[in-house]
PDB file of N, CA and C in Angstrom:
ATOM      1  N   MET A   1      18.344  36.423 125.137  1.00 84.00           N
ATOM      2  CA  MET A   1      17.668  37.319 124.251  1.00 84.00           C
ATOM      3  C   MET A   1      16.422  36.704 123.715  1.00 84.00           C
ATOM      4  N   VAL A   2      15.418  37.770 123.695  1.00 83.00           N
ATOM      5  CA  VAL A   2      14.065  37.220 123.368  1.00 83.00           C
ATOM      6  C   VAL A   2      13.757  37.704 121.851  1.00 83.00           C
ATOM      7  N   MET A   3      13.313  36.832 121.031  1.00 74.00           N
ATOM      8  CA  MET A   3      13.070  37.238 119.722  1.00 74.00           C
ATOM      9  C   MET A   3      11.478  37.401 119.596  1.00 74.00           C
ATOM     10  N   VAL A   4      11.290  38.789 119.062  1.00 68.00           N
ATOM     11  CA  VAL A   4       9.828  39.125 119.012  1.00 68.00           C
ATOM     12  C   VAL A   4       9.567  39.156 117.293  1.00 68.00           C
ATOM     13  N   PHE A   5       8.721  38.535 116.814  1.00 66.00           N
ATOM     14  CA  PHE A   5       8.535  38.554 115.532  1.00 66.00           C
ATOM     15  C   PHE A   5       7.484  39.672 115.006  1.00 66.00           C
ATOM     16  N   LEU A   6       7.612  40.501 114.125  1.00 60.00           N
ATOM     17  CA  LEU A   6       6.784  41.405 113.626  1.00 60.00           C
ATOM     18  C   LEU A   6       5.485  40.615 113.104  1.00 60.00           C
ATOM     19  N   PRO A   7       4.242  41.203 113.127  1.00 64.00           N
ATOM     20  CA  PRO A   7       3.185  40.671 112.433  1.00 64.00           C
ATOM     21  C   PRO A   7       3.361  41.003 110.844  1.00 64.00           C
ATOM     22  N   PRO A   8       2.492  40.131 110.216  1.00 68.00           N
ATOM     23  CA  PRO A   8       2.441  40.501 108.837  1.00 68.00           C
ATOM     24  C   PRO A   8       2.111  41.711 108.456  1.00 68.00           C
ATOM     25  N   TYR A   9       2.278  42.370 107.145  1.00 73.00           N
ATOM     26  CA  TYR A   9       1.731  43.675 106.717  1.00 73.00           C
ATOM     27  C   TYR A   9       0.329  43.734 107.114  1.00 73.00           C
ATOM     28  N   SER A  10      -0.055  44.742 107.931  1.00 79.00           N
ATOM     29  CA  SER A  10      -1.433  44.899 108.533  1.00 79.00           C
ATOM     30  C   SER A  10      -1.787  46.315 108.399  1.00 79.00           C
ATOM     31  N   PRO A  11      -1.860  46.931 107.213  1.00 80.00           N
ATOM     32  CA  PRO A  11      -2.344  48.479 107.228  1.00 80.00           C
ATOM     33  C   PRO A  11      -3.590  48.610 107.960  1.00 80.00           C
ATOM     34  N   PHE A  12      -4.650  47.694 107.969  1.00 80.00           N
ATOM     35  CA  PHE A  12      -5.659  47.874 108.846  1.00 80.00           C
ATOM     36  C   PHE A  12      -5.584  48.174 110.117  1.00 80.00           C
ATOM     37  N   LEU A  13      -4.461  47.828 110.720  1.00 84.00           N
ATOM     38  CA  LEU A  13      -4.305  48.207 112.191  1.00 84.00           C
ATOM     39  C   LEU A  13      -3.524  49.560 112.316  1.00 84.00           C
ATOM     40  N   ASN A  14      -3.421  50.389 111.075  1.00 87.00           N
ATOM     41  CA  ASN A  14      -2.815  51.674 111.118  1.00 87.00           C
ATOM     42  C   ASN A  14      -3.816  52.610 110.502  1.00 87.00           C
ATOM     43  N   PRO A  15      -4.820  53.316 111.072  1.00 91.00           N
ATOM     44  CA  PRO A  15      -5.653  54.081 110.505  1.00 91.00           C
ATOM     45  C   PRO A  15      -5.062  55.146 109.519  1.00 91.00           C
ATOM     46  N   ILE A  16      -3.910  55.637 109.941  1.00 92.00           N
ATOM     47  CA  ILE A  16      -3.130  56.561 109.023  1.00 92.00           C
ATOM     48  C   ILE A  16      -2.869  55.847 107.618  1.00 92.00           C
ATOM     49  N   GLU A  17      -2.568  54.560 107.624  1.00 90.00           N
ATOM     50  CA  GLU A  17      -2.369  53.870 106.106  1.00 90.00           C
ATOM     51  C   GLU A  17      -3.661  54.015 105.447  1.00 90.00           C
ATOM     52  N   GLU A  18      -4.878  53.897 106.125  1.00 91.00           N
ATOM     53  CA  GLU A  18      -6.159  53.951 105.481  1.00 91.00           C
ATOM     54  C   GLU A  18      -6.405  55.352 104.804  1.00 91.00           C
ATOM     55  N   PHE A  19      -5.981  56.246 105.661  1.00 94.00           N
ATOM     56  CA  PHE A  19      -6.176  57.774 105.375  1.00 94.00           C
ATOM     57  C   PHE A  19      -5.252  57.983 104.031  1.00 94.00           C
ATOM     58  N   PHE A  20      -4.264  57.603 104.059  1.00 93.00           N
ATOM     59  CA  PHE A  20      -3.212  57.805 103.116  1.00 93.00           C
ATOM     60  C   PHE A  20      -3.683  57.236 101.715  1.00 93.00           C
ATOM     61  N   SER A  21      -4.187  56.052 101.954  1.00 92.00           N
ATOM     62  CA  SER A  21      -4.761  55.384 100.712  1.00 92.00           C
ATOM     63  C   SER A  21      -5.901  56.001 100.020  1.00 92.00           C
ATOM     64  N   ALA A  22      -6.674  56.464 100.980  1.00 93.00           N
ATOM     65  CA  ALA A  22      -7.930  57.196 100.485  1.00 93.00           C
ATOM     66  C   ALA A  22      -7.494  58.551  99.929  1.00 93.00           C
ATOM     67  N   TRP A  23      -6.471  59.343 100.467  1.00 95.00           N
ATOM     68  CA  TRP A  23      -5.969  60.630 100.235  1.00 95.00           C
ATOM     69  C   TRP A  23      -5.404  60.350  98.675  1.00 95.00           C
ATOM     70  N   ARG A  24      -4.579  59.482  98.593  1.00 95.00           N
ATOM     71  CA  ARG A  24      -3.715  59.251  97.265  1.00 95.00           C
ATOM     72  C   ARG A  24      -4.737  59.096  96.309  1.00 95.00           C
ATOM     73  N   TRP A  25      -5.881  58.302  96.460  1.00 94.00           N
ATOM     74  CA  TRP A  25      -6.749  57.967  95.264  1.00 94.00           C
ATOM     75  C   TRP A  25      -7.543  59.422  94.993  1.00 94.00           C
ATOM     76  N   LYS A  26      -7.789  60.309  96.022  1.00 94.00           N
ATOM     77  CA  LYS A  26      -8.146  61.491  95.671  1.00 94.00           C
ATOM     78  C   LYS A  26      -7.597  62.478  94.914  1.00 94.00           C
ATOM     79  N   VAL A  27      -6.236  62.407  95.442  1.00 96.00           N
ATOM     80  CA  VAL A  27      -5.233  63.215  94.616  1.00 96.00           C
ATOM     81  C   VAL A  27      -5.154  62.857  93.373  1.00 96.00           C
ATOM     82  N   TYR A  28      -5.279  61.489  92.985  1.00 94.00           N
ATOM     83  CA  TYR A  28      -5.043  61.086  91.593  1.00 94.00           C
ATOM     84  C   TYR A  28      -6.281  61.420  90.760  1.00 94.00           C
ATOM     85  N   GLU A  29      -7.503  61.383  91.226  1.00 93.00           N
ATOM     86  CA  GLU A  29      -8.785  61.647  90.662  1.00 93.00           C
ATOM     87  C   GLU A  29      -8.603  63.179  90.193  1.00 93.00           C
ATOM     88  N   HIS A  30      -7.859  64.092  90.711  1.00 92.00           N
ATOM     89  CA  HIS A  30      -7.773  65.436  90.173  1.00 92.00           C
ATOM     90  C   HIS A  30      -6.953  65.632  88.954  1.00 92.00           C
ATOM     91  N   GLN A  31      -6.124  64.524  88.609  1.00 92.00           N
ATOM     92  CA  GLN A  31      -5.285  64.325  87.370  1.00 92.00           C
ATOM     93  C   GLN A  31      -4.544  65.724  87.357  1.00 92.00           C
ATOM     94  N   ALA A  32      -3.722  66.057  88.319  1.00 92.00           N
ATOM     95  CA  ALA A  32      -2.802  67.183  88.305  1.00 92.00           C
ATOM     96  C   ALA A  32      -1.946  67.107  87.067  1.00 92.00           C
ATOM     97  N   GLN A  33      -1.510  68.164  86.350  1.00 94.00           N
ATOM     98  CA  GLN A  33      -0.739  68.298  85.083  1.00 94.00           C
ATOM     99  C   GLN A  33       0.586  69.147  85.436  1.00 94.00           C
ATOM    100  N   ASN A  34       0.756  69.805  86.797  1.00 96.00           N
ATOM    101  CA  ASN A  34       1.928  70.605  86.923  1.00 96.00           C
ATOM    102  C   ASN A  34       1.884  70.700  88.575  1.00 96.00           C
ATOM    103  N   GLN A  35       2.801  71.285  89.199  1.00 96.00           N
ATOM    104  CA  GLN A  35       3.187  71.291  90.565  1.00 96.00           C
ATOM    105  C   GLN A  35       2.093  72.115  91.216  1.00 96.00           C
ATOM    106  N   ARG A  36       1.713  73.067  90.651  1.00 96.00           N
ATOM    107  CA  ARG A  36       0.782  73.965  91.199  1.00 96.00           C
ATOM    108  C   ARG A  36      -0.621  73.147  91.340  1.00 96.00           C
ATOM    109  N   SER A  37      -1.056  72.560  90.267  1.00 96.00           N
ATOM    110  CA  SER A  37      -2.459  71.839  90.342  1.00 96.00           C
ATOM    111  C   SER A  37      -2.152  70.716  91.233  1.00 96.00           C
ATOM    112  N   LEU A  38      -0.921  69.960  91.262  1.00 96.00           N
ATOM    113  CA  LEU A  38      -0.658  68.858  92.391  1.00 96.00           C
ATOM    114  C   LEU A  38      -1.091  69.402  93.692  1.00 96.00           C
ATOM    115  N   LEU A  39      -0.223  70.485  94.096  1.00 96.00           N
ATOM    116  CA  LEU A  39      -0.393  71.098  95.447  1.00 96.00           C
ATOM    117  C   LEU A  39      -1.991  71.359  95.755  1.00 96.00           C
ATOM    118  N   HIS A  40      -2.633  71.958  94.706  1.00 96.00           N
ATOM    119  CA  HIS A  40      -3.912  72.109  94.979  1.00 96.00           C
ATOM    120  C   HIS A  40      -4.727  70.892  95.222  1.00 96.00           C
ATOM    121  N   ALA A  41      -4.362  69.812  94.364  1.00 96.00           N
ATOM    122  CA  ALA A  41      -5.241  68.522  94.531  1.00 96.00           C
ATOM    123  C   ALA A  41      -4.944  67.922  95.880  1.00 96.00           C
ATOM    124  N   MET A  42      -3.636  67.978  96.347  1.00 96.00           N
ATOM    125  CA  MET A  42      -3.379  67.347  97.609  1.00 96.00           C
ATOM    126  C   MET A  42      -4.030  68.145  98.683  1.00 96.00           C
ATOM    127  N   ASP A  43      -4.300  69.431  98.687  1.00 96.00           N
ATOM    128  CA  ASP A  43      -4.915  70.330  99.614  1.00 96.00           C
ATOM    129  C   ASP A  43      -6.546  69.682  99.390  1.00 96.00           C
ATOM    130  N   ALA A  44      -7.023  69.764  98.447  1.00 96.00           N
ATOM    131  CA  ALA A  44      -8.420  69.445  98.189  1.00 96.00           C
ATOM    132  C   ALA A  44      -8.894  68.063  98.638  1.00 96.00           C
ATOM    133  N   ALA A  45      -7.973  67.119  98.331  1.00 95.00           N
ATOM    134  CA  ALA A  45      -8.006  65.880  98.856  1.00 95.00           C
ATOM    135  C   ALA A  45      -8.172  65.678 100.287  1.00 95.00           C
ATOM    136  N   CYS A  46      -7.273  66.502 101.054  1.00 94.00           N
ATOM    137  CA  CYS A  46      -7.376  66.561 102.563  1.00 94.00           C
ATOM    138  C   CYS A  46      -8.896  67.055 102.964  1.00 94.00           C
ATOM    139  N   ASP A  47      -9.399  68.007 102.306  1.00 94.00           N
ATOM    140  CA  ASP A  47     -10.821  68.536 102.630  1.00 94.00           C
ATOM    141  C   ASP A  47     -11.927  67.447 102.288  1.00 94.00           C
ATOM    142  N   ASP A  48     -11.712  66.514 101.252  1.00 94.00           N
ATOM    143  CA  ASP A  48     -12.508  65.635 100.779  1.00 94.00           C
ATOM    144  C   ASP A  48     -12.698  64.389 101.871  1.00 94.00           C
ATOM    145  N   ILE A  49     -11.707  64.256 102.711  1.00 94.00           N
ATOM    146  CA  ILE A  49     -11.821  63.040 103.676  1.00 94.00           C
ATOM    147  C   ILE A  49     -12.514  63.507 104.755  1.00 94.00           C
ATOM    148  N   THR A  50     -13.712  63.015 105.187  1.00 94.00           N
ATOM    149  CA  THR A  50     -14.569  63.419 106.379  1.00 94.00           C
ATOM    150  C   THR A  50     -14.115  62.562 107.729  1.00 94.00           C
ATOM    151  N   GLY A  51     -14.479  63.444 108.700  1.00 94.00           N
ATOM    152  CA  GLY A  51     -14.228  62.932 109.990  1.00 94.00           C
ATOM    153  C   GLY A  51     -14.940  61.431 110.187  1.00 94.00           C
ATOM    154  N   ASP A  52     -16.139  61.260 109.522  1.00 94.00           N
ATOM    155  CA  ASP A  52     -16.605  59.871 109.754  1.00 94.00           C
ATOM    156  C   ASP A  52     -15.944  58.909 109.120  1.00 94.00           C
ATOM    157  N   GLN A  53     -15.137  59.049 107.888  1.00 94.00           N
ATOM    158  CA  GLN A  53     -14.345  58.210 107.326  1.00 94.00           C
ATOM    159  C   GLN A  53     -13.241  57.859 108.274  1.00 94.00           C
ATOM    160  N   CYS A  54     -12.578  58.944 108.958  1.00 94.00           N
ATOM    161  CA  CYS A  54     -11.441  58.699 110.086  1.00 94.00           C
ATOM    162  C   CYS A  54     -12.060  57.894 111.207  1.00 94.00           C
ATOM    163  N   ARG A  55     -13.130  58.194 111.592  1.00 94.00           N
ATOM    164  CA  ARG A  55     -13.716  57.465 112.546  1.00 94.00           C
ATOM    165  C   ARG A  55     -14.125  56.063 112.353  1.00 94.00           C
ATOM    166  N   GLY A  56     -14.314  55.767 111.278  1.00 93.00           N
ATOM    167  CA  GLY A  56     -14.601  54.349 110.670  1.00 93.00           C
ATOM    168  C   GLY A  56     -13.114  53.508 110.635  1.00 93.00           C
ATOM    169  N   TRP A  57     -12.108  54.256 110.156  1.00 91.00           N
ATOM    170  CA  TRP A  57     -10.788  53.504 110.229  1.00 91.00           C
ATOM    171  C   TRP A  57     -10.508  53.277 111.499  1.00 91.00           C
ATOM    172  N   LEU A  58     -10.673  54.174 112.363  1.00 93.00           N
ATOM    173  CA  LEU A  58     -10.247  53.752 113.908  1.00 93.00           C
ATOM    174  C   LEU A  58     -10.859  52.703 114.378  1.00 93.00           C
ATOM    175  N   ARG A  59     -12.351  52.738 114.232  1.00 92.00           N
ATOM    176  CA  ARG A  59     -13.245  51.740 114.621  1.00 92.00           C
ATOM    177  C   ARG A  59     -12.767  50.337 114.066  1.00 92.00           C
ATOM    178  N   HIS A  60     -12.524  50.322 112.888  1.00 88.00           N
ATOM    179  CA  HIS A  60     -12.147  49.175 112.156  1.00 88.00           C
ATOM    180  C   HIS A  60     -10.888  48.519 112.880  1.00 88.00           C
ATOM    181  N   ALA A  61      -9.785  49.410 113.022  1.00 89.00           N
ATOM    182  CA  ALA A  61      -8.624  48.997 113.658  1.00 89.00           C
ATOM    183  C   ALA A  61      -8.900  48.398 115.121  1.00 89.00           C
ATOM    184  N   ARG A  62      -9.653  49.331 115.831  1.00 91.00           N
ATOM    185  CA  ARG A  62      -9.881  48.801 117.230  1.00 91.00           C
ATOM    186  C   ARG A  62     -10.609  47.503 117.429  1.00 91.00           C
ATOM    187  N   ARG A  63     -11.205  47.087 116.265  1.00 89.00           N
ATOM    188  CA  ARG A  63     -11.795  45.819 116.630  1.00 89.00           C
ATOM    189  C   ARG A  63     -10.930  44.666 116.636  1.00 89.00           C
ATOM    190  N   PHE A  64      -9.667  44.903 116.030  1.00 86.00           N
ATOM    191  CA  PHE A  64      -8.563  43.880 116.107  1.00 86.00           C
ATOM    192  C   PHE A  64      -7.675  43.739 117.243  1.00 86.00           C
ATOM    193  N   PHE A  65      -7.878  44.816 118.188  1.00 88.00           N
ATOM    194  CA  PHE A  65      -6.981  45.023 119.134  1.00 88.00           C
ATOM    195  C   PHE A  65      -7.011  43.701 120.206  1.00 88.00           C
ATOM    196  N   PRO A  66      -8.146  43.425 120.591  1.00 90.00           N
ATOM    197  CA  PRO A  66      -8.215  42.336 121.504  1.00 90.00           C
ATOM    198  C   PRO A  66      -7.621  41.088 120.848  1.00 90.00           C
ATOM    199  N   ARG A  67      -7.759  40.619 119.677  1.00 86.00           N
ATOM    200  CA  ARG A  67      -7.265  39.556 118.854  1.00 86.00           C
ATOM    201  C   ARG A  67      -5.720  39.792 118.896  1.00 86.00           C
ATOM    202  N   CYS A  68      -5.291  40.849 118.675  1.00 85.00           N
ATOM    203  CA  CYS A  68      -3.879  40.966 118.668  1.00 85.00           C
ATOM    204  C   CYS A  68      -3.196  40.823 120.039  1.00 85.00           C
ATOM    205  N   ILE A  69      -3.832  41.324 121.013  1.00 86.00           N
ATOM    206  CA  ILE A  69      -3.378  41.258 122.444  1.00 86.00           C
ATOM    207  C   ILE A  69      -3.404  39.428 122.749  1.00 86.00           C
ATOM    208  N   ALA A  70      -4.366  38.961 122.362  1.00 87.00           N
ATOM    209  CA  ALA A  70      -4.609  37.293 122.369  1.00 87.00           C
ATOM    210  C   ALA A  70      -3.660  36.571 121.501  1.00 87.00           C
ATOM    211  N   ARG A  71      -2.940  37.349 120.600  1.00 82.00           N
ATOM    212  CA  ARG A  71      -2.126  36.710 119.595  1.00 82.00           C
ATOM    213  C   ARG A  71      -2.730  35.756 118.687  1.00 82.00           C
ATOM    214  N   GLU A  72      -3.920  36.290 118.319  1.00 81.00           N
ATOM    215  CA  GLU A  72      -4.601  35.475 117.489  1.00 81.00           C
ATOM    216  C   GLU A  72      -4.275  35.816 115.831  1.00 81.00           C
ATOM    217  N   ASN A  73      -4.422  35.003 115.040  1.00 77.00           N
ATOM    218  CA  ASN A  73      -4.191  35.319 113.617  1.00 77.00           C
ATOM    219  C   ASN A  73      -5.256  36.378 113.156  1.00 77.00           C
ATOM    220  N   ILE A  74      -4.750  37.476 112.830  1.00 76.00           N
ATOM    221  CA  ILE A  74      -5.765  38.602 112.464  1.00 76.00           C
ATOM    222  C   ILE A  74      -5.576  39.079 111.147  1.00 76.00           C
ATOM    223  N   ARG A  75      -5.169  38.034 110.264  1.00 69.00           N
ATOM    224  CA  ARG A  75      -5.208  38.438 108.699  1.00 69.00           C
ATOM    225  C   ARG A  75      -6.533  38.999 108.230  1.00 69.00           C
ATOM    226  N   CYS A  76      -6.398  39.886 107.684  1.00 60.00           N
ATOM    227  CA  CYS A  76      -7.731  40.430 107.120  1.00 60.00           C
ATOM    228  C   CYS A  76      -7.761  40.333 105.568  1.00 60.00           C
ATOM    229  N   ASP A  77      -8.449  39.399 105.175  1.00 53.00           N
ATOM    230  CA  ASP A  77      -8.593  39.083 103.800  1.00 53.00           C
ATOM    231  C   ASP A  77      -9.889  39.508 103.297  1.00 53.00           C
ATOM    232  N   VAL A  78      -9.766  40.646 102.480  1.00 53.00           N
ATOM    233  CA  VAL A  78     -11.136  41.107 101.902  1.00 53.00           C
ATOM    234  C   VAL A  78     -12.026  39.872 101.095  1.00 53.00           C
ATOM    235  N   ASP A  79     -11.098  39.239 100.374  1.00 50.00           N
ATOM    236  CA  ASP A  79     -11.947  38.034  99.688  1.00 50.00           C
ATOM    237  C   ASP A  79     -12.673  37.289 100.639  1.00 50.00           C
ATOM    238  N   GLU A  80     -12.062  37.034 102.005  1.00 55.00           N
ATOM    239  CA  GLU A  80     -12.741  36.068 102.963  1.00 55.00           C
ATOM    240  C   GLU A  80     -14.103  36.752 103.279  1.00 55.00           C
ATOM    241  N   ASN A  81     -13.985  38.085 103.410  1.00 52.00           N
ATOM    242  CA  ASN A  81     -15.322  38.646 103.823  1.00 52.00           C
ATOM    243  C   ASN A  81     -16.347  38.624 102.708  1.00 52.00           C
ATOM    244  N   LEU A  82     -15.861  38.819 101.529  1.00 50.00           N
ATOM    245  CA  LEU A  82     -16.810  38.693 100.415  1.00 50.00           C
ATOM    246  C   LEU A  82     -17.285  37.145  99.882  1.00 50.00           C
ATOM    247  N   TRP A  83     -16.223  36.359  99.901  1.00 53.00           N
ATOM    248  CA  TRP A  83     -16.489  34.869  99.679  1.00 53.00           C
ATOM    249  C   TRP A  83     -15.878  33.969 100.616  1.00 53.00           C
ATOM    250  N   PRO A  84     -16.663  33.644 101.642  1.00 56.00           N
ATOM    251  CA  PRO A  84     -16.295  32.664 102.620  1.00 56.00           C
ATOM    252  C   PRO A  84     -15.612  31.300 102.131  1.00 56.00           C
ATOM    253  N   ASP A  85     -16.295  31.050 101.076  1.00 62.00           N
ATOM    254  CA  ASP A  85     -15.697  29.734 100.431  1.00 62.00           C
ATOM    255  C   ASP A  85     -14.491  30.195  99.769  1.00 62.00           C
ATOM    256  N   ARG A  86     -13.207  29.467 100.257  1.00 59.00           N
ATOM    257  CA  ARG A  86     -11.933  29.894  99.662  1.00 59.00           C
ATOM    258  C   ARG A  86     -11.913  29.529  98.199  1.00 59.00           C
ATOM    259  N   ARG A  87     -12.698  28.532  97.722  1.00 63.00           N
ATOM    260  CA  ARG A  87     -12.819  28.243  96.352  1.00 63.00           C
ATOM    261  C   ARG A  87     -13.277  29.308  95.507  1.00 63.00           C
ATOM    262  N   GLN A  88     -13.961  30.063  96.176  1.00 54.00           N
ATOM    263  CA  GLN A  88     -14.498  31.426  95.258  1.00 54.00           C
ATOM    264  C   GLN A  88     -13.553  32.442  95.234  1.00 54.00           C
ATOM    265  N   HIS A  89     -12.485  32.602  95.938  1.00 50.00           N
ATOM    266  CA  HIS A  89     -11.649  33.757  95.874  1.00 50.00           C
ATOM    267  C   HIS A  89     -11.041  34.101  94.415  1.00 50.00           C
ATOM    268  N   VAL A  90     -11.146  35.349  94.361  1.00 50.00           N
ATOM    269  CA  VAL A  90     -10.672  35.694  92.869  1.00 50.00           C
ATOM    270  C   VAL A  90      -9.542  36.496  92.611  1.00 50.00           C
ATOM    271  N   ASP A  91      -8.733  36.652  94.004  1.00 45.00           N
ATOM    272  CA  ASP A  91      -7.707  37.390  93.866  1.00 45.00           C
ATOM    273  C   ASP A  91      -6.191  36.778  93.379  1.00 45.00           C
ATOM    274  N   GLY A  92      -6.528  35.469  92.872  1.00 43.00           N
ATOM    275  CA  GLY A  92      -5.309  34.639  92.536  1.00 43.00           C
ATOM    276  C   GLY A  92      -4.667  33.769  93.756  1.00 43.00           C
ATOM    277  N   GLN A  93      -5.394  33.898  94.998  1.00 42.00           N
ATOM    278  CA  GLN A  93      -4.775  33.108  95.872  1.00 42.00           C
ATOM    279  C   GLN A  93      -5.262  31.635  95.689  1.00 42.00           C
ATOM    280  N   GLU A  94      -4.357  30.821  96.081  1.00 41.00           N
ATOM    281  CA  GLU A  94      -4.769  29.377  95.900  1.00 41.00           C
ATOM    282  C   GLU A  94      -5.723  29.063  96.814  1.00 41.00           C
ATOM    283  N   GLY A  95      -6.837  28.403  96.223  1.00 41.00           N
ATOM    284  CA  GLY A  95      -7.961  27.871  97.141  1.00 41.00           C
ATOM    285  C   GLY A  95      -7.836  26.503  97.312  1.00 41.00           C
ATOM    286  N   GLU A  96      -8.970  25.737  97.561  1.00 41.00           N
ATOM    287  CA  GLU A  96      -8.827  24.313  97.930  1.00 41.00           C
ATOM    288  C   GLU A  96      -8.867  23.604  96.648  1.00 41.00           C
ATOM    289  N   ASP A  97      -9.226  24.184  95.477  1.00 41.00           N
ATOM    290  CA  ASP A  97      -8.944  23.476  93.981  1.00 41.00           C
ATOM    291  C   ASP A  97      -7.670  23.964  93.531  1.00 41.00           C
ATOM    292  N   GLY A  98      -6.640  24.281  94.303  1.00 41.00           N
ATOM    293  CA  GLY A  98      -5.355  24.556  93.695  1.00 41.00           C
ATOM    294  C   GLY A  98      -5.179  25.703  92.929  1.00 41.00           C
ATOM    295  N   GLY A  99      -6.311  26.703  92.872  1.00 40.00           N
ATOM    296  CA  GLY A  99      -6.333  27.698  92.167  1.00 40.00           C
ATOM    297  C   GLY A  99      -6.522  27.727  90.855  1.00 40.00           C
ATOM    298  N   GLN A 100      -7.022  26.528  90.287  1.00 40.00           N
ATOM    299  CA  GLN A 100      -7.090  26.291  88.842  1.00 40.00           C
ATOM    300  C   GLN A 100      -8.371  26.865  88.272  1.00 40.00           C
ATOM    301  N   GLU A 101      -9.458  26.212  89.097  1.00 40.00           N
ATOM    302  CA  GLU A 101     -10.761  26.750  88.736  1.00 40.00           C
ATOM    303  C   GLU A 101     -11.495  27.548  89.831  1.00 40.00           C
ATOM    304  N   ARG A 102     -12.294  28.252  89.371  1.00 37.00           N
ATOM    305  CA  ARG A 102     -13.262  29.059  90.387  1.00 37.00           C
ATOM    306  C   ARG A 102     -14.706  28.433  89.953  1.00 37.00           C
ATOM    307  N   GLU A 103     -15.422  28.461  91.056  1.00 41.00           N
ATOM    308  CA  GLU A 103     -16.883  28.276  90.935  1.00 41.00           C
ATOM    309  C   GLU A 103     -17.531  28.938  89.883  1.00 41.00           C
ATOM    310  N   GLY A 104     -18.151  28.329  89.023  1.00 42.00           N
ATOM    311  CA  GLY A 104     -18.817  28.842  87.916  1.00 42.00           C
ATOM    312  C   GLY A 104     -18.081  29.163  86.663  1.00 42.00           C
ATOM    313  N   GLU A 105     -16.849  28.679  86.550  1.00 42.00           N
ATOM    314  CA  GLU A 105     -15.857  28.567  85.388  1.00 42.00           C
ATOM    315  C   GLU A 105     -15.968  27.379  84.836  1.00 42.00           C
ATOM    316  N   ASP A 106     -16.200  27.273  83.461  1.00 43.00           N
ATOM    317  CA  ASP A 106     -15.972  26.073  82.858  1.00 43.00           C
ATOM    318  C   ASP A 106     -14.462  25.683  82.414  1.00 43.00           C
ATOM    319  N   SER A 107     -14.278  24.496  82.820  1.00 41.00           N
ATOM    320  CA  SER A 107     -12.858  23.801  82.534  1.00 41.00           C
ATOM    321  C   SER A 107     -12.784  23.635  80.861  1.00 41.00           C
ATOM    322  N   ASP A 108     -13.694  23.562  80.223  1.00 44.00           N
ATOM    323  CA  ASP A 108     -13.639  23.115  78.773  1.00 44.00           C
ATOM    324  C   ASP A 108     -13.144  24.285  78.089  1.00 44.00           C
ATOM    325  N   GLN A 109     -13.064  25.535  78.425  1.00 39.00           N
ATOM    326  CA  GLN A 109     -12.803  26.609  77.741  1.00 39.00           C
ATOM    327  C   GLN A 109     -11.169  26.669  77.103  1.00 39.00           C
TER     328      GLN A 109
END
């Protein structure tokens, strides 16, 4: 028997996940108060998402395919893109400083 492990949660590899995320927020922005307005918001949200957005989500996912095939770590950490220095991460992940202080914070407070 061969055991194959599933990768960690990777919505960025599934462009439909990106679509549903964007669509959900667009529906939410309509602040529907009843079923009829909700159905209208859902339909309008589909119209609000552009082909360019969908192509962007596909391009983004495809950039990871060679690394997936090579079985590399493909973790997509937004903070890593914004703050390459792990000590500057702001999402609550533990950095090199044990998650206690972030650069620019005073420890005397």
